[in-house]
């Protein structure tokens, strides 16, 4: 029985020997249920063991396998060869990030930005265990729930033209996480995060292109979070004129 | 904790974004109708608009308010959009000058339109 084959073009870059990234073609056996990371595994196991790429969970929750697939930011585990039979398949490292090696992009800047927005619940008043749990109504949950589904895969950064033009911009995922905690009724850290929201590098660096929301593999809507952030920042702008929050 | 505790400057964008948003609403709802009426239907003779009735409309305060809204807000909208589109097209020279230039243009048009309307 002859096995159907499919050509996969993969970006290679080995900094110790290549001056610039280049494209390399591989023939991989085709199956209907084969994902992009399955194809990369086949290449690494059978054709070229030096190929480097990130992956882990194979089920769209770890956020490791973000690549550009035919120029569109995609998760390798959630993208299938069967959808590229007519177009061919080209896999590259995530756009807007430096290339570390082959398909591995350096997402250090993104991780720093995530830390910067303090993506955790901040309390001003200490609450003891005896006080019981924080109760939240379904309405309060709805305010932030979809934003909490982010898996930090970085696809939205690869999609964002503003981040591509100027990576001082905090970018979609970080601003979405920031908004997620500001919207959480248990959180009291808004004042520690609002300076980032108000800045040019914050929500105001966004021009509402909306591609971030289109490529998000988890159905999060970062563009909406950022526009809501603009409303928050505008309110804060007016309030700061009427009643200065603190000296700064 | 994060490595670089950066100082963030408050952007002045809320003012311009507010005007941009107002202009967007006006441009979406009123501008197409205005273009249709004043740019097509009246010149083609489909619709009659005589000077006296337009003048009467621009002579009372309600009419003046509507006119300044449909002139000034879309102007702020367009100037804000062009200013940001320059950055999108990687024209990043003299940002300060172009900020004054574009928002200045919207400001001048607003003041001029306001002055004309008051004079009517």
Coordinates of C-alpha atoms in Angstrom, one line a residue:
Chain A
X1 CA 0.0 0.0 0.0
X2 CA 1.4 3.4 -0.9
X3 CA 1.2 6.0 1.8
X4 CA -0.1 9.4 0.8
X5 CA 2.6 12.0 1.4
X6 CA 2.4 15.8 2.1
X7 CA 5.1 18.4 1.7
X8 CA 5.7 20.5 4.7
X9 CA 7.9 23.6 4.5
X10 CA 9.6 24.5 7.8
X11 CA 11.6 27.5 8.8
X12 CA 15.1 26.6 10.0
X13 CA 17.6 28.7 11.8
X14 CA 20.6 27.4 13.7
X15 CA 22.4 30.5 15.0
X16 CA 25.8 28.8 15.2
X17 CA 25.9 27.9 11.5
X18 CA 23.2 30.0 9.7
X19 CA 23.5 33.6 8.9
X20 CA 19.8 34.0 8.4
X21 CA 16.6 31.8 8.7
X22 CA 15.9 29.7 5.6
X23 CA 13.1 27.3 4.5
X24 CA 13.5 23.6 4.3
X25 CA 11.0 21.1 2.7
X26 CA 10.1 17.8 4.1
X27 CA 7.8 15.0 2.8
X28 CA 5.7 13.6 5.7
X29 CA 3.2 10.7 5.5
X30 CA -0.3 12.2 5.5
X31 CA -3.3 11.2 7.7
X32 CA -6.6 13.0 8.2
X33 CA -6.0 13.3 11.9
X34 CA -2.4 14.6 11.7
X35 CA -1.7 17.9 13.4
X36 CA 1.1 20.2 12.7
X37 CA 3.0 19.0 15.7
X38 CA 2.5 15.4 14.6
X39 CA 4.2 16.4 11.3
X40 CA 7.0 18.1 13.2
X41 CA 7.5 15.0 15.4
X42 CA 7.7 12.8 12.3
X43 CA 10.4 15.1 10.8
X44 CA 12.4 15.1 14.0
X45 CA 12.1 11.4 14.6
X46 CA 12.7 10.2 11.0
X47 CA 14.1 13.0 8.7
X48 CA 16.1 15.5 10.7
X49 CA 16.8 15.1 14.4
X50 CA 18.2 18.7 14.7
X51 CA 14.8 20.4 14.2
X52 CA 13.9 22.4 17.2
X53 CA 10.3 23.4 18.2
X54 CA 8.3 23.9 21.4
X55 CA 5.4 21.7 22.3
X56 CA 4.0 20.0 25.3
X57 CA 0.4 19.1 26.1
X58 CA -1.0 18.4 22.5
X59 CA -4.4 19.7 23.7
X60 CA -4.4 23.4 23.5
X61 CA -3.9 24.2 27.1
X62 CA -0.1 24.6 27.7
X63 CA 0.3 27.3 25.0
X64 CA 3.7 26.1 23.9
X65 CA 3.3 25.3 20.3
X66 CA 2.5 28.6 18.7
X67 CA 3.8 28.9 15.2
X68 CA 3.0 30.9 12.0
X69 CA 1.1 28.4 9.8
X70 CA 0.9 29.8 6.3
X71 CA 1.5 33.2 7.8
X72 CA -1.3 33.0 10.4
X73 CA -0.6 32.5 14.1
X74 CA -1.8 29.1 15.1
X75 CA -1.3 26.4 17.8
X76 CA 0.5 23.4 16.2
X77 CA -1.7 21.0 18.2
X78 CA -5.0 22.5 17.0
X79 CA -4.1 22.9 13.4
X80 CA -4.5 19.9 11.1
X81 CA -2.7 18.9 7.8
X82 CA -6.1 18.1 6.3
X83 CA -7.0 21.9 6.1
X84 CA -3.9 22.6 4.0
X85 CA -4.2 20.0 1.3
X86 CA -4.9 22.6 -1.4
X87 CA -2.7 25.4 -0.1
X88 CA 0.4 23.6 1.0
X89 CA 1.8 24.0 4.6
X90 CA 4.5 26.3 5.7
X91 CA 5.5 26.5 9.4
X92 CA 7.5 29.4 10.8
X93 CA 8.3 30.8 14.2
X94 CA 5.9 33.3 15.8
X95 CA 6.0 36.7 14.1
X96 CA 7.0 39.8 16.1
X97 CA 9.4 37.8 18.3
X98 CA 13.1 37.2 17.7
X99 CA 13.9 33.7 16.5
X100 CA 15.9 31.6 19.0
X101 CA 16.3 28.5 16.9
X102 CA 14.2 27.0 14.1
X103 CA 10.6 27.3 15.2
X104 CA 11.5 28.4 18.8
X105 CA 10.8 32.1 19.2
X106 CA 12.2 34.1 22.1
X107 CA 9.1 35.2 24.0
X108 CA 11.0 36.7 26.9
X109 CA 9.6 40.1 26.3
X110 CA 6.0 38.8 26.5
X111 CA 6.7 37.0 29.8
X112 CA 8.2 40.1 31.3
X113 CA 5.1 42.1 30.3
X114 CA 2.9 39.5 31.9
X115 CA 4.8 39.8 35.2
X116 CA 4.6 43.6 34.9
X117 CA 0.8 43.8 35.0
X118 CA 0.7 41.8 38.4
X119 CA -1.6 39.1 37.1
X120 CA -2.7 37.8 40.5
X121 CA -5.3 38.9 43.1
X122 CA -4.0 41.7 45.3
X123 CA -5.8 42.5 48.6
X124 CA -5.4 45.7 50.6
X125 CA -7.1 44.2 53.7
X126 CA -5.8 40.9 55.1
X127 CA -8.5 38.3 55.3
X128 CA -8.2 35.3 57.5
X129 CA -9.2 31.8 56.7
X130 CA -11.9 32.0 59.4
X131 CA -13.6 34.7 57.5
X132 CA -14.6 32.1 54.9
X133 CA -14.4 32.1 51.2
X134 CA -14.9 35.2 49.0
X135 CA -18.4 34.8 47.5
X136 CA -18.9 35.8 43.9
X137 CA -22.2 36.1 42.0
X138 CA -22.5 34.6 38.5
X139 CA -22.7 38.2 37.2
X140 CA -19.4 39.1 39.0
X141 CA -17.8 36.0 37.5
X142 CA -19.0 36.9 34.0
X143 CA -17.2 40.2 34.1
X144 CA -13.8 38.5 33.9
X145 CA -14.3 34.8 33.2
X146 CA -13.5 34.7 29.4
X147 CA -10.4 36.8 30.0
X148 CA -9.2 34.2 32.5
X149 CA -9.1 31.5 29.8
X150 CA -5.9 32.9 28.3
X151 CA -3.1 30.2 28.0
X152 CA -0.3 32.7 27.4
X153 CA 0.6 31.2 24.0
X154 CA 1.5 34.5 22.5
X155 CA -0.5 34.1 19.2
X156 CA -2.1 37.5 19.8
X157 CA 1.4 39.1 20.0
X158 CA 2.3 37.5 16.7
X159 CA -1.0 38.9 15.3
X160 CA -0.8 42.4 16.7
X161 CA 0.6 45.0 14.2
X162 CA 1.1 47.6 16.9
X163 CA 3.3 45.2 18.9
X164 CA 5.1 44.5 15.7
X165 CA 5.8 48.2 15.1
X166 CA 6.7 49.0 18.6
X167 CA 7.3 46.3 21.3
X168 CA 7.1 48.9 24.1
X169 CA 3.4 48.3 23.8
X170 CA 2.2 46.0 26.5
X171 CA 0.3 44.0 24.0
X172 CA -3.0 42.0 23.9
X173 CA -2.5 39.2 26.4
X174 CA -0.8 41.2 29.2
X175 CA -3.5 44.0 29.0
X176 CA -6.2 41.3 28.9
X177 CA -4.8 39.7 32.1
X178 CA -4.5 43.1 33.7
X179 CA -8.2 43.8 32.9
X180 CA -9.1 40.3 34.1
X181 CA -7.8 41.0 37.6
X182 CA -9.1 44.6 37.7
X183 CA -12.6 43.2 36.9
X184 CA -12.4 40.5 39.6
X185 CA -14.6 41.4 42.6
X186 CA -12.0 39.8 44.9
X187 CA -9.2 42.0 43.7
X188 CA -8.2 45.3 45.2
X189 CA -5.1 46.0 43.1
X190 CA -6.5 48.4 40.5
X191 CA -4.5 51.4 41.7
X192 CA -1.2 49.4 41.3
X193 CA -2.1 48.6 37.7
X194 CA -3.9 51.7 36.5
X195 CA -0.6 53.5 35.6
X196 CA 0.1 50.8 33.0
X197 CA -3.4 51.1 31.6
X198 CA -3.2 54.9 31.3
X199 CA 0.1 54.9 29.5
X200 CA 0.8 55.1 25.8
X201 CA 2.4 51.6 26.2
X202 CA -0.8 50.5 27.8
X203 CA -4.3 50.5 26.3
X204 CA -3.6 53.6 24.2
X205 CA -1.0 51.8 22.1
X206 CA -3.9 49.8 20.6
X207 CA -5.7 51.0 17.5
X208 CA -8.4 48.3 17.6
X209 CA -7.3 46.2 14.7
X210 CA -8.9 43.2 16.4
X211 CA -6.7 40.5 14.8
X212 CA -5.7 39.4 18.3
X213 CA -9.2 38.3 19.0
X214 CA -9.5 36.6 15.7
X215 CA -6.4 34.3 16.2
X216 CA -6.9 33.5 19.9
X217 CA -7.2 29.7 20.1
X218 CA -9.2 29.9 23.4
X219 CA -11.9 32.3 22.2
X220 CA -10.7 35.1 24.5
X221 CA -11.4 38.6 23.2
X222 CA -8.3 40.7 24.0
X223 CA -9.5 43.5 21.8
X224 CA -12.7 43.9 23.9
X225 CA -10.6 43.8 27.1
X226 CA -8.4 46.6 25.8
X227 CA -11.4 48.8 24.6
X228 CA -13.0 48.3 28.1
X229 CA -9.6 49.3 29.4
X230 CA -9.7 52.5 27.3
X231 CA -13.1 53.4 28.9
X232 CA -11.6 52.7 32.4
X233 CA -8.6 54.9 31.5
X234 CA -10.8 57.7 30.2
X235 CA -12.8 57.6 33.5
X236 CA -9.6 57.6 35.5
X237 CA -8.4 60.6 33.4
X238 CA -11.5 62.6 34.2
X239 CA -11.4 61.5 37.9
X240 CA -7.8 62.5 38.2
X241 CA -8.6 66.0 37.2
X242 CA -11.5 66.3 39.6
X243 CA -9.9 64.4 42.5
X244 CA -6.2 63.7 42.3
X245 CA -5.7 60.1 43.4
X246 CA -2.3 60.4 44.8
X247 CA 0.9 62.4 44.2
X248 CA 2.7 61.0 41.2
Chain B
X1 CA 8.7 41.0 41.0
X2 CA 9.3 42.4 37.7
X3 CA 12.9 43.3 36.8
X4 CA 12.3 46.7 35.4
X5 CA 10.1 48.8 37.6
X6 CA 9.2 51.2 34.8
X7 CA 7.7 54.6 35.2
X8 CA 4.6 55.0 33.2
X9 CA 3.4 58.4 31.8
X10 CA -0.3 59.1 31.6
X11 CA -1.2 59.4 27.9
X12 CA -3.3 62.4 26.8
X13 CA -5.2 60.0 24.5
X14 CA -8.5 60.0 26.5
X15 CA -9.3 63.5 25.2
X16 CA -8.6 62.7 21.6
X17 CA -10.1 59.2 21.9
X18 CA -13.3 60.7 23.3
X19 CA -13.6 63.1 20.3
X20 CA -12.6 60.3 18.0
X21 CA -15.4 58.1 19.4
X22 CA -18.0 60.9 19.2
X23 CA -16.9 61.5 15.6
X24 CA -17.1 57.8 14.8
X25 CA -20.7 57.7 15.9
X26 CA -21.7 60.9 14.0
X27 CA -19.7 59.7 10.9
X28 CA -21.4 56.3 11.0
X29 CA -25.0 57.6 11.5
X30 CA -25.2 61.1 9.9
X31 CA -22.3 61.5 7.4
X32 CA -23.5 59.0 4.8
X33 CA -27.0 60.5 4.9
X34 CA -25.5 64.0 4.6
X35 CA -23.4 63.0 1.7
X36 CA -26.4 61.4 0.0
X37 CA -28.5 64.5 0.5
X38 CA -26.1 67.4 -0.1
X39 CA -23.7 65.6 -2.5
X40 CA -26.1 63.6 -4.6
X41 CA -29.8 64.1 -4.2
X42 CA -29.8 67.9 -4.2
X43 CA -27.3 68.4 -7.1
X44 CA -29.2 65.8 -9.1
X45 CA -32.4 67.7 -8.4
X46 CA -34.1 64.8 -6.7
X47 CA -34.5 66.8 -3.6
X48 CA -35.2 70.5 -3.2
X49 CA -33.4 72.5 -0.6
X50 CA -33.8 76.2 -0.8
X51 CA -31.5 78.7 0.8
X52 CA -34.2 80.2 3.0
X53 CA -35.0 77.0 4.8
X54 CA -31.4 75.9 5.3
X55 CA -30.6 79.4 6.6
X56 CA -33.5 79.2 8.9
X57 CA -32.2 75.8 10.2
X58 CA -28.8 77.3 10.8
X59 CA -30.3 80.4 12.5
X60 CA -31.7 78.7 15.6
X61 CA -29.6 77.2 18.4
X62 CA -30.9 73.7 17.9
X63 CA -29.9 73.8 14.2
X64 CA -26.5 75.3 15.1
X65 CA -25.8 72.5 17.6
X66 CA -26.6 69.8 15.0
X67 CA -24.4 71.5 12.4
X68 CA -21.4 71.9 14.7
X69 CA -21.8 68.3 15.7
X70 CA -21.8 66.9 12.2
X71 CA -18.9 69.1 11.1
X72 CA -16.6 69.1 14.1
X73 CA -16.8 65.6 15.5
X74 CA -16.1 63.7 12.2
X75 CA -13.2 66.1 11.7
X76 CA -11.6 65.1 15.0
X77 CA -12.3 61.5 14.1
X78 CA -10.6 61.8 10.7
X79 CA -7.6 63.7 12.0
X80 CA -7.1 61.2 14.9
X81 CA -7.3 58.4 12.4
X82 CA -4.8 59.9 10.0
X83 CA -2.4 60.7 12.8
X84 CA -2.4 57.1 14.0
X85 CA -2.4 55.7 10.4
X86 CA 0.9 57.5 9.9
X87 CA 2.4 55.4 12.6
X88 CA 0.8 52.3 11.1
X89 CA 2.5 53.2 7.8
X90 CA 5.8 53.6 9.7
X91 CA 5.9 57.4 9.1
X92 CA 7.2 58.1 12.5
X93 CA 9.1 61.3 11.7
X94 CA 8.3 64.4 13.7
X95 CA 5.5 62.9 15.7
X96 CA 5.1 66.0 17.9
X97 CA 4.8 68.3 14.8
X98 CA 2.2 66.0 13.2
X99 CA 0.2 65.7 16.4
X100 CA -0.1 69.5 16.6
X101 CA -0.7 69.6 12.8
X102 CA -3.6 67.1 12.7
X103 CA -5.3 67.9 16.0
X104 CA -4.6 71.6 15.2
X105 CA -6.5 71.2 11.9
X106 CA -9.5 69.6 13.7
X107 CA -9.3 72.4 16.2
X108 CA -9.2 75.2 13.6
X109 CA -12.1 73.7 11.7
X110 CA -14.1 73.4 14.9
X111 CA -13.5 77.0 15.8
X112 CA -14.1 78.3 12.3
X113 CA -17.3 76.4 12.0
X114 CA -18.4 77.6 15.4
X115 CA -17.6 81.2 14.5
X116 CA -19.5 81.0 11.2
X117 CA -22.5 79.4 12.9
X118 CA -22.6 82.1 15.6
X119 CA -22.3 84.8 12.9
X120 CA -25.4 83.5 11.1

